[in-house]
Amino acid sequence: MSRPALEVRPIVAADEPEWRRLWTAYLTFYGTKVPEPVYASTFARLLGDEPFDPGGLLAVLDGRPVGLVHYLFHRHCSRIENVCYLQDLFADQDLRGQGIGRALIEAVYRVAEDAGCPTVYWMTQEFNYAGRMLYDRVGEKTPFIKYQRPAG
Amino acid sequence: MSRPALEVRPIVAADEPEWRRLWTAYLTFYGTKVPEPVYASTFARLLGDEPFDPGGLLAVLDGRPVGLVHYLFHRHCSRIENVCYLQDLFADQDLRGQGIGRALIEAVYRVAEDAGCPTVYWMTQEFNYAGRMLYDRVGEKTPFIKYQRPAG
Amino acid sequence: MSRPALEVRPIVAADEPEWRRLWTAYLTFYGTKVPEPVYASTFARLLGDEPFDPGGLLAVLDGRPVGLVHYLFHRHCSRIENVCYLQDLFADQDLRGQGIGRALIEAVYRVAEDAGCPTVYWMTQEFNYAGRMLYDRVGEKTPFIKYQRPAG
Amino acid sequence: MSRPALEVRPIVAADEPEWRRLWTAYLTFYGTKVPEPVYASTFARLLGDEPFDPGGLLAVLDGRPVGLVHYLFHRHCSRIENVCYLQDLFADQDLRGQGIGRALIEAVYRVAEDAGCPTVYWMTQEFNYAGRMLYDRVGEKTPFIKYQRPAG
């Protein structure tokens, strides 16, 4: 008996239905939703090759998409090369603890490394305990917290 | 007797010496430094008009540069428009408490608004007490904390 | 088929071996240990009735001790009545998620209520994710953080 | 010209009016108040010698009370000796930055040391920036955060 094969690969056009399912689950988990034009715009950007548009990877377990990650590169004033911002990360909730999240993060590390941008970062809510259990193992907490312009 | 005039305006080529002085003071405050090619690259990007390159503003008090801010726009998977990341903010330390930091942040709010990107955010160290006294008034704390890929 | 009976009751003298086992597991979990005189002193205090000495409760599942909690009362300058500080909380790690921690905390709430001291608080490490998953449900996070005199 | 003499000494009965003024200012700073019986009870406890009742110190500058601290000892299950909980700390707001807070904290360190209880701790709101500027110098932040029983 072998362990089920977990593969991480770039999102392609044919993945749209499964990508939509996984990203909707991600958004629902965070209590948010996006309108249809954002699905269309983001999916097109994920498939394109504009250097500042987001890229995306799917985690596929035994042929079935079970997780996704979105990332993008942006400038950094203290560096010549870009940095990589890992933005959305999701694994099917009934498959947690099987290494899907870790595989996706490590795949982004490799994509960024290959792009000459070794710095990868992400943000998470302080009380995302399940996520942080993983992030403490695969990444490191920084002392930085996020402020934003007030709404309205 | 009138209050000294505080102006915030885009950085121009002739500002290089004062920009260098202020940004070096900023970097020193955070215990870091950057090599000469980063000064050259970042200043060129600040002056150019590539849409994903950083922009910069100077705060000028009675004709003298006393503060700066760098910002950039990047994609966001949940939006069609970009978001604005306010990256570096500095005011001369002997002029703190005179509204320079607030004027710079509010100027970035207007730049982002004019660019059709109302979302502006920044990150700060949890223990940056002096900064947070200002940020709590002009912005709002989010529950997001930053993780990063471990060095090495 | 009935659910196994979970009982919470005060620690008594005959519980010493099981109390020692559970408290040692608690201390080990936090990477610490205490010398033998502390075991003796604390156990004697738990059994006594000095009003400012700690009290202790055991969680017993089908007759077997599976968790413990220590608590104490202390003065508070803004109140006439004491407040209750819930200090040590532990459940056997192979029995997590069965309501033992919650039952122990709620039992301390009742002990404090019966003593006329409705205020109960505790402290936990920011990164005690498993604990905080429970604490967010049975208690509420405050904005207070702990400082201490530096060692040595 | 000599620097004004800052003295820290135990609160005595004749200090009641100034103690009341300073403690009320402290409570007001935190947006709270206490009823008259709490003033009476707490002041009596501060003057008494019950071992688990709070003690208090006044900071006196040129003969004038300008700050106060309350502290108490309580049991700790992992120690035979008590620990010292520094509860209320206040300095007149127009005299901040003159070392009053530091002198009061260090005086509590000495009181605790003399009582054979070297451990001293306190809690502060995460966003008490002015306080934390001092606490980071005279104490050390721990990773502990406070939870409490929900009201009502």
mmCIF file with all atom_site columns, N, CA, C and O in Angstrom, chain B residues 1-26:
data_model
loop_
_atom_site.group_PDB
_atom_site.id
_atom_site.type_symbol
_atom_site.label_atom_id
_atom_site.label_alt_id
_atom_site.label_comp_id
_atom_site.label_asym_id
_atom_site.label_entity_id
_atom_site.label_seq_id
_atom_site.pdbx_PDB_ins_code
_atom_site.Cartn_x
_atom_site.Cartn_y
_atom_site.Cartn_z
_atom_site.occupancy
_atom_site.B_iso_or_equiv
_atom_site.pdbx_formal_charge
_atom_site.auth_seq_id
_atom_site.auth_comp_id
_atom_site.auth_asym_id
_atom_site.auth_atom_id
_atom_site.pdbx_PDB_model_num
ATOM 1   N N  . MET B 1 1  ? 0.997  85.870 13.514 1.00 0.00 ? 1  MET B N  1
ATOM 2   C CA . MET B 1 1  ? 1.887  84.702 13.420 1.00 0.00 ? 1  MET B CA 1
ATOM 3   C C  . MET B 1 1  ? 1.119  83.525 12.806 1.00 0.00 ? 1  MET B C  1
ATOM 4   O O  . MET B 1 1  ? 0.127  83.061 13.352 1.00 0.00 ? 1  MET B O  1
ATOM 5   N N  . SER B 1 2  ? 1.600  83.007 11.699 1.00 0.00 ? 2  SER B N  1
ATOM 6   C CA . SER B 1 2  ? 0.934  81.851 11.109 1.00 0.00 ? 2  SER B CA 1
ATOM 7   C C  . SER B 1 2  ? 1.738  80.594 11.415 1.00 0.00 ? 2  SER B C  1
ATOM 8   O O  . SER B 1 2  ? 2.934  80.647 11.694 1.00 0.00 ? 2  SER B O  1
ATOM 9   N N  . ARG B 1 3  ? 1.044  79.475 11.377 1.00 0.00 ? 3  ARG B N  1
ATOM 10  C CA . ARG B 1 3  ? 1.681  78.181 11.574 1.00 0.00 ? 3  ARG B CA 1
ATOM 11  C C  . ARG B 1 3  ? 2.569  77.894 10.366 1.00 0.00 ? 3  ARG B C  1
ATOM 12  O O  . ARG B 1 3  ? 2.223  78.243 9.241  1.00 0.00 ? 3  ARG B O  1
ATOM 13  N N  . PRO B 1 4  ? 3.723  77.282 10.577 1.00 0.00 ? 4  PRO B N  1
ATOM 14  C CA . PRO B 1 4  ? 4.589  76.971 9.436  1.00 0.00 ? 4  PRO B CA 1
ATOM 15  C C  . PRO B 1 4  ? 3.828  76.111 8.435  1.00 0.00 ? 4  PRO B C  1
ATOM 16  O O  . PRO B 1 4  ? 3.047  75.254 8.818  1.00 0.00 ? 4  PRO B O  1
ATOM 17  N N  . ALA B 1 5  ? 4.048  76.359 7.164  1.00 0.00 ? 5  ALA B N  1
ATOM 18  C CA . ALA B 1 5  ? 3.313  75.647 6.124  1.00 0.00 ? 5  ALA B CA 1
ATOM 19  C C  . ALA B 1 5  ? 3.905  74.264 5.911  1.00 0.00 ? 5  ALA B C  1
ATOM 20  O O  . ALA B 1 5  ? 5.106  74.135 5.637  1.00 0.00 ? 5  ALA B O  1
ATOM 21  N N  . LEU B 1 6  ? 3.063  73.229 6.070  1.00 0.00 ? 6  LEU B N  1
ATOM 22  C CA . LEU B 1 6  ? 3.473  71.857 5.797  1.00 0.00 ? 6  LEU B CA 1
ATOM 23  C C  . LEU B 1 6  ? 2.854  71.444 4.475  1.00 0.00 ? 6  LEU B C  1
ATOM 24  O O  . LEU B 1 6  ? 1.634  71.443 4.315  1.00 0.00 ? 6  LEU B O  1
ATOM 25  N N  . GLU B 1 7  ? 3.721  71.100 3.544  1.00 0.00 ? 7  GLU B N  1
ATOM 26  C CA . GLU B 1 7  ? 3.260  70.704 2.214  1.00 0.00 ? 7  GLU B CA 1
ATOM 27  C C  . GLU B 1 7  ? 3.680  69.257 1.989  1.00 0.00 ? 7  GLU B C  1
ATOM 28  O O  . GLU B 1 7  ? 4.744  68.835 2.435  1.00 0.00 ? 7  GLU B O  1
ATOM 29  N N  . VAL B 1 8  ? 2.847  68.495 1.291  1.00 0.00 ? 8  VAL B N  1
ATOM 30  C CA . VAL B 1 8  ? 3.229  67.144 0.879  1.00 0.00 ? 8  VAL B CA 1
ATOM 31  C C  . VAL B 1 8  ? 3.157  67.107 -0.639 1.00 0.00 ? 8  VAL B C  1
ATOM 32  O O  . VAL B 1 8  ? 2.138  67.465 -1.224 1.00 0.00 ? 8  VAL B O  1
ATOM 33  N N  . ARG B 1 9  ? 4.245  66.677 -1.255 1.00 0.00 ? 9  ARG B N  1
ATOM 34  C CA . ARG B 1 9  ? 4.297  66.680 -2.725 1.00 0.00 ? 9  ARG B CA 1
ATOM 35  C C  . ARG B 1 9  ? 5.124  65.505 -3.217 1.00 0.00 ? 9  ARG B C  1
ATOM 36  O O  . ARG B 1 9  ? 5.943  64.954 -2.470 1.00 0.00 ? 9  ARG B O  1
ATOM 37  N N  . PRO B 1 10 ? 4.929  65.115 -4.504 1.00 0.00 ? 10 PRO B N  1
ATOM 38  C CA . PRO B 1 10 ? 5.715  64.000 -5.043 1.00 0.00 ? 10 PRO B CA 1
ATOM 39  C C  . PRO B 1 10 ? 7.209  64.302 -5.025 1.00 0.00 ? 10 PRO B C  1
ATOM 40  O O  . PRO B 1 10 ? 7.634  65.461 -5.156 1.00 0.00 ? 10 PRO B O  1
ATOM 41  N N  . ILE B 1 11 ? 7.985  63.266 -4.879 1.00 0.00 ? 11 ILE B N  1
ATOM 42  C CA . ILE B 1 11 ? 9.437  63.385 -4.953 1.00 0.00 ? 11 ILE B CA 1
ATOM 43  C C  . ILE B 1 11 ? 9.840  63.656 -6.405 1.00 0.00 ? 11 ILE B C  1
ATOM 44  O O  . ILE B 1 11 ? 9.310  63.027 -7.328 1.00 0.00 ? 11 ILE B O  1
ATOM 45  N N  . VAL B 1 12 ? 10.773 64.591 -6.579 1.00 0.00 ? 12 VAL B N  1
ATOM 46  C CA . VAL B 1 12 ? 11.298 64.865 -7.927 1.00 0.00 ? 12 VAL B CA 1
ATOM 47  C C  . VAL B 1 12 ? 12.818 64.655 -7.922 1.00 0.00 ? 12 VAL B C  1
ATOM 48  O O  . VAL B 1 12 ? 13.428 64.478 -6.858 1.00 0.00 ? 12 VAL B O  1
ATOM 49  N N  . ALA B 1 13 ? 13.392 64.680 -9.120 1.00 0.00 ? 13 ALA B N  1
ATOM 50  C CA . ALA B 1 13 ? 14.810 64.325 -9.259 1.00 0.00 ? 13 ALA B CA 1
ATOM 51  C C  . ALA B 1 13 ? 15.725 65.165 -8.372 1.00 0.00 ? 13 ALA B C  1
ATOM 52  O O  . ALA B 1 13 ? 16.694 64.664 -7.795 1.00 0.00 ? 13 ALA B O  1
ATOM 53  N N  . ALA B 1 14 ? 15.400 66.442 -8.233 1.00 0.00 ? 14 ALA B N  1
ATOM 54  C CA . ALA B 1 14 ? 16.270 67.329 -7.457 1.00 0.00 ? 14 ALA B CA 1
ATOM 55  C C  . ALA B 1 14 ? 16.254 67.006 -5.959 1.00 0.00 ? 14 ALA B C  1
ATOM 56  O O  . ALA B 1 14 ? 17.080 67.511 -5.201 1.00 0.00 ? 14 ALA B O  1
ATOM 57  N N  . ASP B 1 15 ? 15.326 66.168 -5.541 1.00 0.00 ? 15 ASP B N  1
ATOM 58  C CA . ASP B 1 15 ? 15.217 65.827 -4.118 1.00 0.00 ? 15 ASP B CA 1
ATOM 59  C C  . ASP B 1 15 ? 16.191 64.740 -3.693 1.00 0.00 ? 15 ASP B C  1
ATOM 60  O O  . ASP B 1 15 ? 16.202 64.353 -2.514 1.00 0.00 ? 15 ASP B O  1
ATOM 61  N N  . GLU B 1 16 ? 16.986 64.220 -4.614 1.00 0.00 ? 16 GLU B N  1
ATOM 62  C CA . GLU B 1 16 ? 17.773 63.025 -4.290 1.00 0.00 ? 16 GLU B CA 1
ATOM 63  C C  . GLU B 1 16 ? 18.557 63.151 -2.979 1.00 0.00 ? 16 GLU B C  1
ATOM 64  O O  . GLU B 1 16 ? 18.490 62.262 -2.126 1.00 0.00 ? 16 GLU B O  1
ATOM 65  N N  . PRO B 1 17 ? 19.308 64.242 -2.774 1.00 0.00 ? 17 PRO B N  1
ATOM 66  C CA . PRO B 1 17 ? 20.098 64.308 -1.527 1.00 0.00 ? 17 PRO B CA 1
ATOM 67  C C  . PRO B 1 17 ? 19.229 64.269 -0.261 1.00 0.00 ? 17 PRO B C  1
ATOM 68  O O  . PRO B 1 17 ? 19.554 63.558 0.693  1.00 0.00 ? 17 PRO B O  1
ATOM 69  N N  . GLU B 1 18 ? 18.149 65.025 -0.265 1.00 0.00 ? 18 GLU B N  1
ATOM 70  C CA . GLU B 1 18 ? 17.298 65.040 0.928  1.00 0.00 ? 18 GLU B CA 1
ATOM 71  C C  . GLU B 1 18 ? 16.524 63.732 1.074  1.00 0.00 ? 18 GLU B C  1
ATOM 72  O O  . GLU B 1 18 ? 16.316 63.253 2.179  1.00 0.00 ? 18 GLU B O  1
ATOM 73  N N  . TRP B 1 19 ? 16.097 63.155 -0.056 1.00 0.00 ? 19 TRP B N  1
ATOM 74  C CA . TRP B 1 19 ? 15.437 61.839 -0.004 1.00 0.00 ? 19 TRP B CA 1
ATOM 75  C C  . TRP B 1 19 ? 16.386 60.799 0.589  1.00 0.00 ? 19 TRP B C  1
ATOM 76  O O  . TRP B 1 19 ? 16.013 60.011 1.446  1.00 0.00 ? 19 TRP B O  1
ATOM 77  N N  . ARG B 1 20 ? 17.633 60.841 0.133  1.00 0.00 ? 20 ARG B N  1
ATOM 78  C CA . ARG B 1 20 ? 18.643 59.900 0.623  1.00 0.00 ? 20 ARG B CA 1
ATOM 79  C C  . ARG B 1 20 ? 18.865 60.078 2.134  1.00 0.00 ? 20 ARG B C  1
ATOM 80  O O  . ARG B 1 20 ? 18.963 59.094 2.882  1.00 0.00 ? 20 ARG B O  1
ATOM 81  N N  . ARG B 1 21 ? 18.916 61.319 2.552  1.00 0.00 ? 21 ARG B N  1
ATOM 82  C CA . ARG B 1 21 ? 19.108 61.584 3.977  1.00 0.00 ? 21 ARG B CA 1
ATOM 83  C C  . ARG B 1 21 ? 17.937 61.021 4.799  1.00 0.00 ? 21 ARG B C  1
ATOM 84  O O  . ARG B 1 21 ? 18.120 60.321 5.804  1.00 0.00 ? 21 ARG B O  1
ATOM 85  N N  . LEU B 1 22 ? 16.719 61.299 4.354  1.00 0.00 ? 22 LEU B N  1
ATOM 86  C CA . LEU B 1 22 ? 15.545 60.874 5.109  1.00 0.00 ? 22 LEU B CA 1
ATOM 87  C C  . LEU B 1 22 ? 15.378 59.353 5.081  1.00 0.00 ? 22 LEU B C  1
ATOM 88  O O  . LEU B 1 22 ? 15.089 58.737 6.109  1.00 0.00 ? 22 LEU B O  1
ATOM 89  N N  . TRP B 1 23 ? 15.596 58.750 3.924  1.00 0.00 ? 23 TRP B N  1
ATOM 90  C CA . TRP B 1 23 ? 15.393 57.302 3.846  1.00 0.00 ? 23 TRP B CA 1
ATOM 91  C C  . TRP B 1 23 ? 16.473 56.569 4.644  1.00 0.00 ? 23 TRP B C  1
ATOM 92  O O  . TRP B 1 23 ? 16.205 55.557 5.286  1.00 0.00 ? 23 TRP B O  1
ATOM 93  N N  . THR B 1 24 ? 17.697 57.105 4.612  1.00 0.00 ? 24 THR B N  1
ATOM 94  C CA . THR B 1 24 ? 18.767 56.512 5.418  1.00 0.00 ? 24 THR B CA 1
ATOM 95  C C  . THR B 1 24 ? 18.417 56.596 6.908  1.00 0.00 ? 24 THR B C  1
ATOM 96  O O  . THR B 1 24 ? 18.640 55.644 7.672  1.00 0.00 ? 24 THR B O  1
ATOM 97  N N  . ALA B 1 25 ? 17.860 57.727 7.311  1.00 0.00 ? 25 ALA B N  1
ATOM 98  C CA . ALA B 1 25 ? 17.442 57.867 8.711  1.00 0.00 ? 25 ALA B CA 1
ATOM 99  C C  . ALA B 1 25 ? 16.356 56.837 9.045  1.00 0.00 ? 25 ALA B C  1
ATOM 100 O O  . ALA B 1 25 ? 16.360 56.231 10.119 1.00 0.00 ? 25 ALA B O  1
ATOM 101 N N  . TYR B 1 26 ? 15.429 56.636 8.106  1.00 0.00 ? 26 TYR B N  1
ATOM 102 C CA . TYR B 1 26 ? 14.382 55.623 8.289  1.00 0.00 ? 26 TYR B CA 1
ATOM 103 C C  . TYR B 1 26 ? 15.002 54.233 8.455  1.00 0.00 ? 26 TYR B C  1
ATOM 104 O O  . TYR B 1 26 ? 14.668 53.491 9.384  1.00 0.00 ? 26 TYR B O  1
#
